[in-house]
Amino acid sequence: IFVFPPNAKIPLHDHPGMCVLSRILYGTLQRTSLDLQRPHAQQQPQQSSGNSLPQDSSSSSPTQTTKPRSWFQSFLRKQSSFLRSKFNLPQGSRLAQLQESDVLEAPHCTMLFPFEGNLHEFVAGPSGAAVLDVLLPPYNLNEDRDCTFYTIHKDSDQEEDFGGHSNKASSCWVIPTNQPESFHCLSGHYGDLSVDDEDDEDAELEE
């Protein structure tokens, strides 16, 4: 459960290879979400007119692990590597489609998937908010499912969307960055949910 103070924000971040079910428990959240480009729709973007994106010195390289990656993960990385070299993008940059921002109110439920809505950003309303997240599978650094923060870059010369049609308003690049200094997430643990007490009462009734 994520608890938001008034007007607090969780910056744009991903959920690699994951499905996430979210339910707003109270308050409102403004959501900005992006779809990741699927591998079979990956196309070589048109060469921009001498404009290349500068290297982001704050970008962090993906965590290296000793566990072999799946063929699917390897394929994604090869595709991304080709496009990055074309536009001189930092490592880990991906093509994405920016969706219209919307406002979620309790008790709204929403889901994201490995490609649909996989990147999102939440901003709480003036009364704060809380959201329950169920992550399948959960983040796991050893299985190459670390959380990465991103910034959005819209290329004015980019004329192709995922299907090859003109869609300058929504197509963009997402560029990995370090966790914003202004973002702090404090973790805690649930207390006693009195499960043991209920079991004891059931045992007394059976006697």
Coordinates of N, CA and C in Angstrom, one line a residue:
I1 N 0.8 -1.2 0.0 CA 0.0 0.0 0.0 C 0.9 1.2 0.0
F2 N 0.6 2.1 -1.0 CA 1.4 3.4 -1.0 C 0.4 4.5 -0.5
V3 N 0.9 5.2 0.5 CA 0.2 6.3 1.1 C 0.8 7.6 0.6
F4 N 0.0 8.5 0.0 CA 0.5 9.8 -0.5 C 0.1 10.9 0.4
P5 N 1.0 11.7 0.8 CA 0.6 13.0 1.4 C 0.0 13.9 0.3
P6 N -0.7 15.0 0.8 CA -1.3 15.9 -0.2 C -0.3 16.4 -1.3
N7 N -0.7 16.2 -2.6 CA 0.1 16.7 -3.7 C 1.4 16.0 -3.9
A8 N 1.6 14.8 -3.2 CA 2.8 14.1 -3.4 C 2.8 13.3 -4.7
K9 N 4.1 13.0 -5.2 CA 4.2 12.4 -6.5 C 5.1 11.2 -6.5
I10 N 4.7 10.1 -7.2 CA 5.6 9.0 -7.5 C 6.1 9.2 -8.9
P11 N 7.4 9.5 -9.2 CA 7.8 9.8 -10.5 C 7.6 8.7 -11.5
L12 N 7.8 9.0 -12.8 CA 7.6 8.0 -13.9 C 8.5 6.9 -13.7
H13 N 8.0 5.6 -13.7 CA 8.8 4.5 -13.4 C 8.2 3.3 -14.2
D14 N 9.0 2.2 -14.3 CA 8.5 1.0 -15.0 C 8.2 -0.2 -14.1
H15 N 7.7 -1.2 -14.8 CA 7.4 -2.5 -14.1 C 7.8 -3.6 -15.1
P16 N 9.1 -3.9 -15.2 CA 9.6 -4.8 -16.3 C 9.0 -6.2 -16.3
G17 N 8.3 -6.5 -17.3 CA 7.7 -7.9 -17.5 C 6.6 -8.2 -16.5
M18 N 6.0 -7.2 -15.9 CA 5.1 -7.4 -14.8 C 3.6 -7.0 -15.1
C19 N 2.7 -7.6 -14.4 CA 1.3 -7.1 -14.4 C 1.0 -6.6 -13.0
V20 N 0.3 -5.5 -12.9 CA 0.0 -4.8 -11.6 C -1.4 -4.4 -11.6
L21 N -2.1 -4.9 -10.5 CA -3.5 -4.5 -10.2 C -3.4 -3.5 -9.1
S22 N -4.1 -2.3 -9.4 CA -4.1 -1.2 -8.4 C -5.5 -0.8 -8.1
R23 N -5.7 -0.6 -6.8 CA -7.0 -0.1 -6.3 C -6.8 1.2 -5.5
I24 N -7.5 2.2 -5.8 CA -7.5 3.5 -5.0 C -8.3 3.3 -3.8
L25 N -7.7 3.4 -2.6 CA -8.4 3.2 -1.3 C -9.1 4.4 -0.8
Y26 N -8.4 5.6 -1.0 CA -9.1 6.8 -0.7 C -8.3 8.0 -1.5
G27 N -9.0 9.1 -1.7 CA -8.4 10.2 -2.4 C -8.5 10.1 -3.9
T28 N -7.7 10.9 -4.5 CA -7.6 11.0 -6.0 C -6.1 11.0 -6.4
L29 N -5.9 10.4 -7.6 CA -4.5 10.4 -8.2 C -4.6 10.7 -9.6
Q30 N -3.8 11.7 -10.0 CA -3.7 12.0 -11.4 C -2.6 11.1 -12.0
R31 N -3.0 10.4 -13.1 CA -2.1 9.4 -13.7 C -1.6 9.8 -15.0
T32 N -0.3 9.6 -15.2 CA 0.3 9.7 -16.6 C 0.9 8.4 -16.9
S33 N 0.4 7.8 -18.0 CA 0.9 6.4 -18.3 C 1.4 6.3 -19.7
L34 N 2.2 5.4 -20.0 CA 2.8 5.1 -21.3 C 2.8 3.7 -21.7
D35 N 2.5 3.4 -23.0 CA 2.6 2.0 -23.5 C 4.0 1.9 -24.1
L36 N 4.6 0.7 -23.8 CA 5.9 0.4 -24.5 C 5.7 -0.2 -25.8
Q37 N 6.6 0.1 -26.7 CA 6.5 -0.4 -28.1 C 6.8 -1.9 -28.1
R38 N 5.9 -2.7 -28.7 CA 6.2 -4.1 -28.8 C 7.3 -4.4 -29.8
P39 N 8.0 -5.5 -29.6 CA 9.1 -5.9 -30.4 C 8.7 -6.0 -31.9
H40 N 7.6 -6.7 -32.2 CA 7.2 -6.9 -33.6 C 6.8 -5.7 -34.3
A41 N 6.5 -4.5 -33.6 CA 6.2 -3.3 -34.2 C 7.4 -2.3 -34.3
Q42 N 8.5 -2.8 -33.8 CA 9.7 -1.9 -33.8 C 10.1 -1.6 -35.2
Q43 N 10.2 -0.3 -35.5 CA 10.6 0.2 -36.8 C 11.8 1.2 -36.7
Q44 N 12.6 1.3 -37.7 CA 13.7 2.2 -37.7 C 13.1 3.6 -37.9
P45 N 13.3 4.5 -36.9 CA 12.8 5.9 -37.0 C 13.5 6.6 -38.1
Q46 N 12.9 7.7 -38.6 CA 13.5 8.5 -39.6 C 14.6 9.3 -39.0
Q47 N 15.7 9.5 -39.7 CA 16.8 10.3 -39.2 C 16.4 11.7 -39.0
S48 N 16.6 12.2 -37.8 CA 16.2 13.6 -37.5 C 17.2 14.5 -38.2
S49 N 16.8 15.8 -38.4 CA 17.5 16.8 -39.2 C 18.7 17.3 -38.3
G50 N 19.7 16.5 -38.1 CA 20.9 16.9 -37.4 C 20.7 17.0 -35.9
N51 N 19.5 16.6 -35.4 CA 19.2 16.7 -33.9 C 19.4 15.4 -33.3
S52 N 20.3 15.3 -32.3 CA 20.5 14.1 -31.6 C 20.3 14.4 -30.1
L53 N 19.8 13.5 -29.3 CA 19.6 13.7 -27.9 C 20.9 13.6 -27.2
P54 N 21.2 14.6 -26.3 CA 22.5 14.5 -25.5 C 22.5 13.4 -24.5
Q55 N 23.6 12.9 -24.2 CA 23.8 11.9 -23.2 C 23.4 12.5 -21.9
D56 N 22.6 11.7 -21.1 CA 22.2 12.2 -19.8 C 23.2 11.6 -18.8
S57 N 24.0 12.5 -18.2 CA 25.0 12.1 -17.2 C 24.5 11.5 -16.0
S58 N 23.1 11.7 -15.7 CA 22.5 11.1 -14.5 C 21.9 9.8 -14.8
S59 N 22.0 9.3 -16.1 CA 21.4 8.0 -16.4 C 22.2 6.9 -15.7
S60 N 21.4 5.9 -15.3 CA 22.1 4.8 -14.6 C 22.0 3.6 -15.5
S61 N 23.1 2.8 -15.6 CA 23.1 1.6 -16.5 C 22.3 0.6 -15.8
P62 N 21.7 -0.3 -16.6 CA 20.9 -1.4 -16.1 C 21.8 -2.3 -15.2
T63 N 21.2 -2.8 -14.1 CA 22.0 -3.6 -13.2 C 22.4 -4.9 -13.9
Q64 N 23.7 -5.2 -13.7 CA 24.2 -6.4 -14.3 C 24.0 -7.6 -13.3
T65 N 23.5 -8.7 -13.8 CA 23.3 -9.9 -13.0 C 24.0 -11.1 -13.7
T66 N 24.2 -12.1 -12.9 CA 24.9 -13.3 -13.4 C 23.8 -14.3 -14.0
K67 N 22.6 -14.0 -13.7 CA 21.5 -15.0 -14.1 C 21.3 -14.8 -15.6
P68 N 21.2 -15.8 -16.5 CA 21.0 -15.6 -17.9 C 19.6 -15.1 -18.1
R69 N 19.5 -14.2 -19.1 CA 18.2 -13.6 -19.5 C 17.5 -14.5 -20.4
S70 N 16.2 -14.4 -20.5 CA 15.4 -15.1 -21.4 C 15.6 -14.6 -22.8
W71 N 15.2 -15.5 -23.8 CA 15.3 -15.1 -25.2 C 14.5 -13.8 -25.5
F72 N 13.4 -13.6 -24.8 CA 12.6 -12.5 -25.0 C 13.3 -11.2 -24.5
Q73 N 13.9 -11.3 -23.4 CA 14.6 -10.1 -22.8 C 15.8 -9.8 -23.7
S74 N 16.5 -10.8 -24.2 CA 17.6 -10.6 -25.1 C 17.2 -9.9 -26.4
F75 N 16.0 -10.3 -26.9 CA 15.5 -9.8 -28.2 C 15.2 -8.3 -28.0
L76 N 14.5 -8.0 -26.9 CA 14.2 -6.6 -26.6 C 15.5 -5.7 -26.5
R77 N 16.5 -6.2 -25.9 CA 17.7 -5.4 -25.7 C 18.4 -5.2 -27.1
K78 N 18.4 -6.2 -28.0 CA 19.0 -6.0 -29.3 C 18.3 -5.0 -30.1
Q79 N 16.9 -5.0 -30.0 CA 16.1 -4.0 -30.8 C 16.4 -2.6 -30.2
S80 N 16.4 -2.5 -28.9 CA 16.6 -1.2 -28.3 C 18.0 -0.7 -28.6
S81 N 19.0 -1.6 -28.7 CA 20.4 -1.2 -29.0 C 20.5 -0.6 -30.4
F82 N 19.8 -1.1 -31.4 CA 19.8 -0.6 -32.7 C 19.3 0.8 -32.8
L83 N 18.1 1.0 -32.1 CA 17.5 2.3 -32.2 C 18.3 3.4 -31.4
R84 N 18.9 3.0 -30.3 CA 19.7 3.9 -29.5 C 20.8 4.4 -30.3
S85 N 21.5 3.5 -31.1 CA 22.7 4.0 -31.8 C 22.3 4.9 -33.0
K86 N 21.0 4.8 -33.5 CA 20.6 5.6 -34.5 C 20.4 7.1 -34.1
F87 N 20.0 7.3 -32.9 CA 19.7 8.6 -32.4 C 20.6 9.0 -31.2
N88 N 21.7 8.2 -31.0 CA 22.6 8.6 -30.0 C 22.0 8.7 -28.6
L89 N 21.1 7.8 -28.3 CA 20.4 7.8 -27.0 C 21.1 7.1 -25.9
P90 N 20.9 7.5 -24.6 CA 21.5 6.7 -23.5 C 21.0 5.3 -23.5
Q91 N 21.8 4.4 -22.9 CA 21.5 3.0 -22.8 C 20.2 2.9 -22.0
G92 N 19.3 2.0 -22.5 CA 18.1 1.7 -21.8 C 16.9 2.6 -22.3
S93 N 17.1 3.5 -23.3 CA 16.0 4.3 -23.8 C 15.1 3.4 -24.6
R94 N 13.8 3.7 -24.6 CA 12.8 2.9 -25.3 C 11.8 3.8 -26.0
L95 N 11.2 3.3 -27.1 CA 10.1 4.0 -27.7 C 8.8 3.7 -26.9
A96 N 8.0 4.7 -26.8 CA 6.8 4.5 -26.0 C 5.7 5.4 -26.6
Q97 N 4.5 5.2 -26.1 CA 3.3 6.0 -26.6 C 2.7 6.6 -25.3
L98 N 2.7 7.9 -25.3 CA 2.1 8.7 -24.2 C 0.6 8.7 -24.2
Q99 N 0.0 8.2 -23.2 CA -1.5 8.3 -23.1 C -2.0 9.6 -22.5
E100 N -3.3 9.9 -22.7 CA -3.8 11.1 -22.1 C -3.9 10.9 -20.6
S101 N -3.5 11.9 -19.8 CA -3.6 11.9 -18.4 C -5.0 11.8 -17.9
D102 N -5.2 11.0 -16.8 CA -6.6 10.9 -16.3 C -6.5 10.9 -14.8
V103 N -7.6 11.0 -14.1 CA -7.7 11.1 -12.7 C -8.5 9.9 -12.2
L104 N -7.8 9.2 -11.2 CA -8.4 8.0 -10.6 C -8.9 8.4 -9.2
E105 N -10.2 7.9 -9.0 CA -10.8 8.2 -7.7 C -11.2 6.9 -7.0
A106 N -11.1 6.9 -5.7 CA -11.5 5.7 -4.9 C -13.0 5.4 -5.2
P107 N -13.4 4.1 -5.4 CA -12.6 2.9 -5.2 C -12.2 2.3 -6.6
H108 N -11.7 3.2 -7.5 CA -11.3 2.8 -8.9 C -10.2 1.7 -8.8
C109 N -10.4 0.7 -9.7 CA -9.4 -0.3 -9.9 C -8.8 -0.2 -11.4
T110 N -7.5 -0.4 -11.5 CA -6.9 -0.3 -12.8 C -5.8 -1.4 -12.9
M111 N -5.4 -1.7 -14.1 CA -4.3 -2.7 -14.3 C -3.3 -2.2 -15.4
L112 N -2.1 -2.6 -15.2 CA -1.1 -2.4 -16.2 C -0.4 -3.8 -16.6
F113 N 0.2 -3.8 -17.8 CA 0.7 -5.1 -18.3 C 2.1 -4.9 -18.8
P114 N 2.8 -5.9 -19.3 CA 4.2 -5.7 -19.7 C 4.4 -4.7 -20.8
F115 N 3.4 -4.4 -21.6 CA 3.5 -3.3 -22.6 C 2.5 -2.2 -22.4
E116 N 1.2 -2.6 -22.1 CA 0.2 -1.6 -21.9 C 0.2 -0.9 -20.6
G117 N 0.5 0.4 -20.6 CA 0.5 1.2 -19.4 C 1.6 0.8 -18.4
N118 N 2.7 0.2 -19.0 CA 3.8 -0.3 -18.1 C 4.5 0.8 -17.3
L119 N 4.6 2.0 -17.9 CA 5.2 3.1 -17.2 C 4.1 4.1 -16.7
H120 N 4.2 4.5 -15.5 CA 3.3 5.5 -15.0 C 3.8 6.4 -14.0
E121 N 3.1 7.5 -13.8 CA 3.4 8.5 -12.7 C 2.2 8.9 -12.0
F122 N 2.2 9.0 -10.7 CA 1.0 9.3 -9.9 C 1.3 10.6 -9.2
V123 N 0.3 11.5 -9.2 CA 0.3 12.7 -8.4 C -1.0 12.8 -7.6
A124 N -0.8 12.9 -6.2 CA -2.0 12.9 -5.4 C -2.7 14.2 -5.4
G125 N -4.0 14.2 -5.1 CA -4.8 15.4 -4.9 C -4.5 16.1 -3.6
P126 N -5.2 17.2 -3.4 CA -5.0 18.1 -2.2 C -5.3 17.4 -0.9
S127 N -6.1 16.3 -0.9 CA -6.4 15.6 0.3 C -5.5 14.3 0.5
G128 N -4.5 14.1 -0.4 CA -3.7 12.9 -0.3 C -4.5 11.7 -0.9
A129 N -3.8 10.5 -0.8 CA -4.4 9.3 -1.4 C -3.7 8.1 -0.9
A130 N -4.3 6.9 -1.1 CA -3.6 5.7 -0.9 C -4.0 4.7 -2.0
V131 N -3.1 3.8 -2.4 CA -3.4 2.9 -3.4 C -2.8 1.5 -3.0
L132 N -3.6 0.5 -3.2 CA -3.1 -0.9 -3.0 C -2.6 -1.5 -4.3
D133 N -1.4 -1.9 -4.3 CA -0.8 -2.6 -5.5 C -0.6 -4.0 -5.3
V134 N -1.0 -4.8 -6.3 CA -0.6 -6.3 -6.3 C 0.2 -6.5 -7.6
L135 N 1.5 -6.9 -7.3 CA 2.5 -7.0 -8.4 C 2.7 -8.5 -8.7
L136 N 2.6 -8.9 -10.0 CA 2.8 -10.2 -10.4 C 3.6 -10.3 -11.7
P137 N 4.9 -10.8 -11.6 CA 5.6 -11.1 -10.4 C 6.1 -9.8 -9.7
P138 N 6.6 -9.9 -8.5 CA 7.1 -8.6 -7.8 C 8.4 -8.2 -8.4
Y139 N 8.8 -7.0 -8.0 CA 10.2 -6.6 -8.3 C 11.2 -7.6 -7.7
N140 N 12.2 -7.9 -8.5 CA 13.3 -8.8 -8.0 C 14.6 -8.5 -8.8
L141 N 15.5 -8.0 -8.0 CA 16.8 -7.5 -8.7 C 17.5 -8.7 -9.3
N142 N 17.5 -9.9 -8.6 CA 18.2 -11.1 -9.1 C 17.6 -11.6 -10.4
E143 N 16.3 -11.3 -10.7 CA 15.6 -11.8 -11.9 C 15.5 -10.6 -12.9
D144 N 16.3 -9.6 -12.8 CA 16.3 -8.5 -13.8 C 15.0 -7.8 -13.8
R145 N 14.3 -7.6 -12.7 CA 13.1 -6.8 -12.6 C 13.3 -5.7 -11.5
D146 N 14.2 -4.8 -11.8 CA 14.5 -3.7 -10.9 C 13.6 -2.5 -11.4
C147 N 13.3 -1.6 -10.5 CA 12.5 -0.4 -10.9 C 13.4 0.6 -11.4
T148 N 13.1 1.2 -12.6 CA 13.8 2.2 -13.3 C 13.0 3.5 -13.4
F149 N 13.5 4.6 -13.1 CA 12.8 5.9 -13.3 C 13.2 6.4 -14.7
Y150 N 12.3 7.2 -15.3 CA 12.4 7.7 -16.7 C 12.0 9.1 -16.8
T151 N 12.5 9.8 -17.8 CA 12.0 11.1 -18.3 C 11.5 10.9 -19.7
I152 N 10.6 11.8 -20.1 CA 10.0 11.7 -21.4 C 10.6 12.7 -22.3
H153 N 11.0 12.3 -23.5 CA 11.5 13.2 -24.6 C 10.7 13.0 -25.8
K154 N 10.0 14.1 -26.3 CA 9.3 14.1 -27.5 C 10.1 14.6 -28.6
D155 N 10.3 13.8 -29.7 CA 11.1 14.2 -30.8 C 10.2 14.9 -31.9
S156 N 10.4 16.2 -32.1 CA 9.5 16.8 -33.1 C 9.6 16.3 -34.5
D157 N 10.7 15.6 -34.8 CA 10.9 15.1 -36.2 C 10.4 13.6 -36.3
Q158 N 10.0 13.1 -35.2 CA 9.5 11.7 -35.2 C 8.1 11.6 -35.8
E159 N 7.9 10.9 -36.9 CA 6.7 11.0 -37.6 C 5.9 9.6 -37.6
E160 N 6.5 8.6 -37.0 CA 5.9 7.3 -37.1 C 5.5 6.9 -35.7
D161 N 4.3 6.4 -35.6 CA 3.9 5.7 -34.3 C 4.0 4.2 -34.5
F162 N 3.4 3.5 -33.6 CA 3.7 2.0 -33.5 C 3.2 1.3 -34.8
G163 N 2.2 1.9 -35.4 CA 1.6 1.3 -36.6 C 2.1 1.9 -37.9
G164 N 2.9 2.9 -37.8 CA 3.4 3.5 -39.0 C 2.6 4.7 -39.5
H165 N 1.7 5.2 -38.6 CA 0.9 6.3 -39.0 C 1.3 7.6 -38.3
S166 N 1.0 8.7 -38.8 CA 1.4 10.0 -38.2 C 0.8 10.1 -36.9
N167 N 1.6 10.4 -35.8 CA 1.1 10.5 -34.5 C 2.0 11.2 -33.6
K168 N 2.4 12.4 -34.0 CA 3.5 13.1 -33.3 C 3.1 13.4 -31.8
A169 N 1.8 13.6 -31.6 CA 1.3 14.0 -30.2 C 1.6 13.0 -29.2
S170 N 1.6 11.7 -29.5 CA 1.7 10.6 -28.5 C 3.0 9.8 -28.5
S171 N 3.7 9.8 -29.6 CA 4.9 9.0 -29.7 C 6.1 9.7 -29.1
C172 N 6.9 9.0 -28.3 CA 8.0 9.7 -27.6 C 9.1 8.6 -27.3
W173 N 10.2 9.1 -26.7 CA 11.2 8.3 -26.2 C 11.1 8.4 -24.6
V174 N 11.4 7.3 -24.0 CA 11.5 7.4 -22.5 C 13.0 7.1 -22.2
I175 N 13.6 7.9 -21.4 CA 15.1 7.9 -21.2 C 15.3 7.6 -19.7
P176 N 16.0 6.5 -19.4 CA 16.3 6.2 -18.0 C 17.1 7.3 -17.2
T177 N 16.7 7.5 -16.0 CA 17.4 8.5 -15.2 C 17.5 7.9 -13.7
N178 N 18.4 8.6 -12.9 CA 18.5 8.2 -11.5 C 17.2 8.6 -10.8
Q179 N 17.0 8.0 -9.6 CA 15.8 8.3 -8.8 C 15.9 9.8 -8.5
P180 N 14.8 10.6 -8.7 CA 14.8 12.0 -8.4 C 15.1 12.2 -6.9
E181 N 16.0 13.3 -6.7 CA 16.4 13.6 -5.3 C 15.2 14.0 -4.4
S182 N 14.2 14.5 -5.1 CA 13.0 15.0 -4.3 C 12.1 13.8 -3.9
F183 N 12.3 12.6 -4.4 CA 11.4 11.5 -4.2 C 12.0 10.6 -3.1
H184 N 11.2 10.4 -2.0 CA 11.6 9.6 -0.9 C 10.4 8.6 -0.6
C185 N 10.7 7.4 -0.5 CA 9.7 6.4 -0.2 C 10.0 5.7 1.1
L186 N 9.2 5.9 2.2 CA 9.5 5.3 3.5 C 8.7 4.0 3.6
S187 N 9.3 2.9 4.0 CA 8.7 1.7 4.1 C 8.3 1.3 5.5
G188 N 7.3 0.5 5.7 CA 6.9 0.0 7.0 C 6.3 -1.4 6.9
H189 N 5.9 -1.9 8.1 CA 5.4 -3.2 8.1 C 4.1 -3.2 8.8
Y190 N 3.2 -4.1 8.4 CA 1.9 -4.3 9.1 C 2.1 -4.8 10.5
G191 N 1.3 -4.4 11.4 CA 1.3 -4.9 12.8 C 0.5 -6.2 12.9
D192 N 0.2 -6.6 14.1 CA -0.5 -7.8 14.3 C -2.0 -7.7 13.8
L193 N -2.3 -8.6 12.9 CA -3.7 -8.6 12.3 C -4.6 -9.4 13.1
S194 N -4.2 -9.9 14.3 CA -5.1 -10.7 15.2 C -5.5 -12.0 14.6
V195 N -4.8 -12.5 13.7 CA -5.1 -13.8 13.1 C -5.0 -14.9 14.2
D196 N -3.9 -14.8 15.0 CA -3.8 -15.8 16.1 C -4.9 -15.8 17.1
D197 N -5.4 -14.6 17.4 CA -6.5 -14.5 18.4 C -7.7 -15.1 17.8
E198 N -8.0 -15.0 16.5 CA -9.2 -15.6 15.9 C -9.1 -17.1 15.9
D199 N -7.9 -17.6 15.6 CA -7.7 -19.0 15.7 C -7.9 -19.6 17.1
D200 N -7.5 -18.8 18.1 CA -7.7 -19.3 19.5 C -9.2 -19.3 19.8
E201 N -9.9 -18.3 19.3 CA -11.4 -18.3 19.6 C -12.1 -19.5 18.9
D202 N -11.6 -19.8 17.7 CA -12.2 -21.0 17.0 C -11.9 -22.3 17.7
A203 N -10.7 -22.4 18.3 CA -10.4 -23.6 19.0 C -11.2 -23.7 20.2
E204 N -11.5 -22.6 20.9 CA -12.3 -22.7 22.1 C -13.7 -23.1 21.8
L205 N -14.3 -22.6 20.7 CA -15.6 -22.9 20.3 C -15.7 -24.4 20.0
E206 N -14.7 -25.0 19.3 CA -14.7 -26.4 19.0 C -14.7 -27.3 20.3
E207 N -13.9 -26.8 21.3 CA -13.9 -27.6 22.6 C -15.3 -27.5 23.2

